[in-house]
C-alpha cells in the first residue's frame, strides 16, 4: 500500500504477487491468465485505496489514528497511506472529486437501450475490440440531435476524466490510466459493472494495453 497507483508498484513486486496467485489457485503459466489476474489486481488495488481513504476520513477525530490501522493493513503501510492522504496535492484533488460526485445526477442519450447493450453493439465484429470507456461516456451522454450534453454533470465528468488522462491540469501530478481516471472522478468500481458502462461489461481494450505493457516488463 506504499504506492499511490498500481502502475507504481515495482515489477519485482508484481512477479511475487503473480507467483503467489499462481500457487494459491493452481494457475497455468499462461499470458492470457496472467493478464486477467493483473487486470483484477489493478482494480482491487485502486478500490482498496479508496476504501482506506474513506476509513481515514471517518476517523479523523481519532487522535491515535496511526495506531488503529484497518483490519488486514500493517502499521507500516497504514502510516505510508496516511502520509500520502495528508499531502496538499492529494487533498486538493480529492476535495474537487468529492464535490463533483455530490452533484452528479447523470442521464444518458441511449433512449430505451441500455449502455451495456450499446457497448456490445459497438464492438468490432472481426477483432472483438470494445469501445473505450471514455468514448462510451461521450457517445452515450452527448445528444447529436441537440449537439449538446444531456446534462452538465455528464459534461463535467468527461472533462475531469480527460484532465486526469492527459495531465491537463496544474493540480494533477502526472497522467493516469483510463480506469484510474474513472475511479478518481466517479469512485471505486463495483464487482459486476464498470462505472459509466453498465452491468456486465468486460474491461475495455485500454486496460488490456496497460496490462500487456506490465507483462512485457515482467518478462524482460
Tab-separated table of C-alpha atoms in Angstrom:
chain	number	residue	atom	x	y	z
A	1	UNK	CA	0.000	0.000	0.000
A	2	UNK	CA	3.024	2.305	-0.123
A	3	UNK	CA	2.424	3.091	-3.801
A	4	UNK	CA	-0.245	5.550	-4.948
A	5	UNK	CA	-1.123	3.596	-8.093
A	6	UNK	CA	-0.862	0.029	-9.300
A	7	UNK	CA	1.463	1.117	-12.107
A	8	UNK	CA	3.903	2.486	-9.499
A	9	UNK	CA	4.421	-0.930	-7.906
A	10	UNK	CA	7.856	-2.304	-8.923
A	11	UNK	CA	7.883	-5.117	-11.464
A	12	UNK	CA	9.636	-7.423	-8.993
A	13	UNK	CA	6.778	-6.995	-6.517
A	14	UNK	CA	4.272	-7.878	-9.223
A	15	UNK	CA	6.251	-11.016	-10.049
A	16	UNK	CA	5.956	-12.087	-6.417
A	17	UNK	CA	2.206	-11.417	-6.486
A	18	UNK	CA	1.805	-13.477	-9.651
A	19	UNK	CA	3.734	-16.419	-8.204
A	20	UNK	CA	1.600	-16.304	-5.060
A	21	UNK	CA	-1.637	-16.225	-7.071
A	22	UNK	CA	-0.451	-18.994	-9.369
A	23	UNK	CA	0.411	-21.251	-6.455
A	24	UNK	CA	-2.736	-20.498	-4.437
A	25	UNK	CA	-5.164	-21.083	-7.308
A	26	UNK	CA	-3.098	-23.621	-9.260
A	27	UNK	CA	-2.922	-21.362	-12.327
A	28	UNK	CA	-1.064	-22.173	-15.510
A	29	UNK	CA	1.871	-20.095	-16.733
A	30	UNK	CA	-0.254	-18.546	-19.465
A	31	UNK	CA	-0.026	-14.968	-20.748
A	32	UNK	CA	-3.817	-14.714	-21.044
A	33	UNK	CA	-4.396	-15.917	-17.490
A	34	UNK	CA	-1.713	-13.592	-16.159
A	35	UNK	CA	-3.301	-10.667	-17.989
A	36	UNK	CA	-6.683	-11.330	-16.381
A	37	UNK	CA	-5.078	-11.652	-12.935
A	38	UNK	CA	-3.238	-8.346	-13.311
A	39	UNK	CA	-6.398	-6.588	-14.508
A	40	UNK	CA	-8.274	-7.749	-11.430
A	41	UNK	CA	-5.420	-6.856	-9.075
A	42	UNK	CA	-5.274	-3.385	-10.599
A	43	UNK	CA	-8.984	-2.792	-9.978
A	44	UNK	CA	-8.853	-4.202	-6.456
A	45	UNK	CA	-5.798	-2.125	-5.559
A	46	UNK	CA	-7.474	1.127	-6.588
A	47	UNK	CA	-10.706	0.210	-4.817
A	48	UNK	CA	-8.811	-0.732	-1.654
A	49	UNK	CA	-7.012	2.600	-1.555
A	50	UNK	CA	-10.344	4.362	-1.993
A	51	UNK	CA	-11.815	2.370	0.914
A	52	UNK	CA	-8.782	3.191	3.057
A	53	UNK	CA	-9.315	6.868	2.349
A	54	UNK	CA	-12.941	6.570	3.445
A	55	UNK	CA	-11.794	4.870	6.668
A	56	UNK	CA	-9.259	7.645	7.195
A	57	UNK	CA	-11.858	10.397	6.723
A	58	UNK	CA	-14.348	8.667	9.013
A	59	UNK	CA	-11.780	8.535	11.822
A	60	UNK	CA	-10.145	11.958	11.585
A	61	UNK	CA	-11.294	12.746	15.133
A	62	UNK	CA	-9.223	9.856	16.464
A	63	UNK	CA	-6.023	11.394	17.836
A	64	UNK	CA	-4.371	7.985	17.682
A	65	UNK	CA	-5.482	7.139	14.163
A	66	UNK	CA	-1.968	5.962	13.287
A	67	UNK	CA	-2.243	3.302	15.967
A	68	UNK	CA	-5.532	1.958	14.621
A	69	UNK	CA	-4.968	0.642	11.098
A	70	UNK	CA	-7.890	-1.071	9.335
A	71	UNK	CA	-8.073	-4.839	9.561
A	72	UNK	CA	-5.529	-6.506	7.300
A	73	UNK	CA	-3.318	-3.403	6.949
A	74	UNK	CA	0.071	-3.334	8.667
A	75	UNK	CA	1.006	-0.287	10.794
A	76	UNK	CA	3.837	0.481	8.368
A	77	UNK	CA	1.547	0.510	5.344
A	78	UNK	CA	-1.127	2.457	7.215
A	79	UNK	CA	1.392	5.159	8.098
A	80	UNK	CA	2.516	5.389	4.466
A	81	UNK	CA	-1.080	5.677	3.264
A	82	UNK	CA	-1.891	8.416	5.791
A	83	UNK	CA	1.216	10.375	4.794
A	84	UNK	CA	0.008	10.288	1.202
A	85	UNK	CA	-3.550	11.293	2.141
A	86	UNK	CA	-2.205	14.299	4.054
A	87	UNK	CA	-0.238	15.776	1.161
A	88	UNK	CA	-1.656	19.049	-0.155
A	89	UNK	CA	-1.792	17.759	-3.726
A	90	UNK	CA	-3.888	14.752	-2.740
A	91	UNK	CA	-6.233	16.836	-0.577
A	92	UNK	CA	-6.845	19.317	-3.376
A	93	UNK	CA	-7.686	16.699	-5.992
A	94	UNK	CA	-9.693	14.598	-3.526
A	95	UNK	CA	-11.886	17.518	-2.473
A	96	UNK	CA	-12.570	18.504	-6.060
A	97	UNK	CA	-13.582	14.962	-6.965
A	98	UNK	CA	-15.788	14.733	-3.879
A	99	UNK	CA	-17.654	17.891	-4.865
A	100	UNK	CA	-18.143	16.568	-8.383
A	101	UNK	CA	-19.638	13.300	-7.135
A	102	UNK	CA	-22.042	15.097	-4.803
A	103	UNK	CA	-23.733	16.934	-7.652
A	104	UNK	CA	-23.907	14.026	-10.086
A	105	UNK	CA	-27.382	13.272	-11.410
A	106	UNK	CA	-26.474	11.542	-14.634
A	107	UNK	CA	-28.606	10.731	-17.641
A	108	UNK	CA	-27.761	9.133	-20.975
A	109	UNK	CA	-28.822	9.572	-24.589
A	110	UNK	CA	-29.461	5.909	-25.438
A	111	UNK	CA	-33.239	6.024	-25.114
A	112	UNK	CA	-34.602	2.627	-24.079
A	113	UNK	CA	-31.336	0.915	-24.977
A	114	UNK	CA	-29.002	0.150	-22.054
A	115	UNK	CA	-25.434	1.428	-22.101
A	116	UNK	CA	-24.161	-2.148	-21.854
A	117	UNK	CA	-26.173	-3.043	-24.967
A	118	UNK	CA	-24.753	-0.024	-26.767
A	119	UNK	CA	-21.207	-1.127	-25.899
A	120	UNK	CA	-21.925	-4.637	-27.140
A	121	UNK	CA	-23.181	-3.303	-30.474
A	122	UNK	CA	-20.144	-1.028	-30.838
A	123	UNK	CA	-17.669	-3.921	-30.557
A	124	UNK	CA	-15.612	-4.613	-33.661
A	125	UNK	CA	-17.062	-7.835	-35.088
A	126	UNK	CA	-13.752	-9.048	-36.530
A	127	UNK	CA	-11.406	-8.233	-33.651
A	128	UNK	CA	-13.841	-8.182	-30.715
A	129	UNK	CA	-12.308	-4.858	-29.661
A	130	UNK	CA	-14.610	-2.898	-27.390
A	131	UNK	CA	-15.047	0.894	-27.356
A	132	UNK	CA	-13.031	2.711	-24.715
A	133	UNK	CA	-14.797	3.831	-21.574
A	134	UNK	CA	-14.120	7.485	-22.381
A	135	UNK	CA	-15.606	7.279	-25.871
A	136	UNK	CA	-18.569	5.314	-24.493
A	137	UNK	CA	-19.192	8.001	-21.905
A	138	UNK	CA	-19.362	10.726	-24.546
A	139	UNK	CA	-21.320	8.788	-27.167
A	140	UNK	CA	-23.986	7.732	-24.677
A	141	UNK	CA	-24.329	11.118	-22.973
A	142	UNK	CA	-23.919	13.582	-25.835
A	143	UNK	CA	-27.033	14.193	-27.930
A	144	UNK	CA	-26.247	14.565	-31.623
A	145	UNK	CA	-29.743	15.891	-32.248
A	146	UNK	CA	-29.257	18.745	-29.786
A	147	UNK	CA	-25.488	18.959	-30.342
A	148	UNK	CA	-25.084	19.182	-26.585
A	149	UNK	CA	-24.577	17.064	-23.473
A	150	UNK	CA	-27.666	15.554	-21.869
A	151	UNK	CA	-26.737	17.356	-18.638
A	152	UNK	CA	-23.949	19.481	-17.174
A	153	UNK	CA	-22.831	16.736	-14.808
A	154	UNK	CA	-22.047	14.347	-17.684
A	155	UNK	CA	-20.010	17.028	-19.426
A	156	UNK	CA	-18.094	17.873	-16.247
A	157	UNK	CA	-17.283	14.208	-15.607
A	158	UNK	CA	-15.987	13.844	-19.166
A	159	UNK	CA	-13.780	16.921	-18.825
A	160	UNK	CA	-12.382	15.750	-15.478
A	161	UNK	CA	-11.599	12.296	-16.869
A	162	UNK	CA	-9.727	13.848	-19.799
A	163	UNK	CA	-7.734	16.045	-17.412
A	164	UNK	CA	-6.538	13.017	-15.469
A	165	UNK	CA	-5.690	11.078	-18.627
A	166	UNK	CA	-3.914	13.948	-20.367
A	167	UNK	CA	-2.431	15.757	-17.386
A	168	UNK	CA	-4.194	18.938	-18.479
A	169	UNK	CA	-4.380	20.492	-15.027
A	170	UNK	CA	-1.706	22.034	-12.819
A	171	UNK	CA	-3.158	20.220	-9.783
A	172	UNK	CA	-2.558	16.807	-11.359
A	173	UNK	CA	0.966	15.492	-10.887
A	174	UNK	CA	1.001	13.092	-13.830
A	175	UNK	CA	-1.275	11.304	-16.226
A	176	UNK	CA	-3.123	8.164	-15.148
A	177	UNK	CA	-4.729	5.266	-16.975
A	178	UNK	CA	-8.309	5.424	-18.193
A	179	UNK	CA	-9.504	3.110	-15.405
A	180	UNK	CA	-7.751	5.169	-12.731
A	181	UNK	CA	-9.284	8.359	-14.131
A	182	UNK	CA	-12.801	6.898	-13.864
A	183	UNK	CA	-12.163	5.749	-10.284
A	184	UNK	CA	-10.840	9.175	-9.267
A	185	UNK	CA	-13.833	11.004	-10.748
A	186	UNK	CA	-16.691	8.546	-10.130
A	187	UNK	CA	-15.461	6.432	-7.224
A	188	UNK	CA	-14.440	2.756	-6.936
A	189	UNK	CA	-15.656	0.081	-9.323
A	190	UNK	CA	-18.455	-2.307	-8.452
A	191	UNK	CA	-17.794	-6.019	-8.829
A	192	UNK	CA	-20.414	-6.536	-11.553
A	193	UNK	CA	-20.044	-3.386	-13.611
A	194	UNK	CA	-17.725	-0.674	-14.849
A	195	UNK	CA	-18.584	2.907	-13.967
A	196	UNK	CA	-20.346	4.549	-16.890
A	197	UNK	CA	-20.568	1.360	-18.953
A	198	UNK	CA	-23.486	-0.566	-17.466
A	199	UNK	CA	-23.761	-4.036	-15.971
A	200	UNK	CA	-21.670	-6.966	-17.073
A	201	UNK	CA	-19.313	-5.172	-19.457
A	202	UNK	CA	-15.805	-6.575	-19.741
A	203	UNK	CA	-12.820	-4.303	-19.041
A	204	UNK	CA	-12.119	-2.332	-22.243
A	205	UNK	CA	-9.114	-2.661	-24.524
A	206	UNK	CA	-7.279	0.238	-22.889
A	207	UNK	CA	-6.822	-1.734	-19.688
A	208	UNK	CA	-5.573	-4.660	-21.709
A	209	UNK	CA	-2.935	-2.456	-23.309
A	210	UNK	CA	-1.689	-1.315	-19.900
A	211	UNK	CA	-1.544	-4.873	-18.616
A	212	UNK	CA	0.264	-6.025	-21.752
A	213	UNK	CA	2.952	-3.444	-21.052
A	214	UNK	CA	3.290	-4.679	-17.471
A	215	UNK	CA	3.633	-8.259	-18.645
A	216	UNK	CA	6.265	-7.271	-21.180
A	217	UNK	CA	8.287	-5.533	-18.463
A	218	UNK	CA	7.956	-8.546	-16.174
A	219	UNK	CA	9.260	-10.904	-18.841
A	220	UNK	CA	12.342	-8.795	-19.601
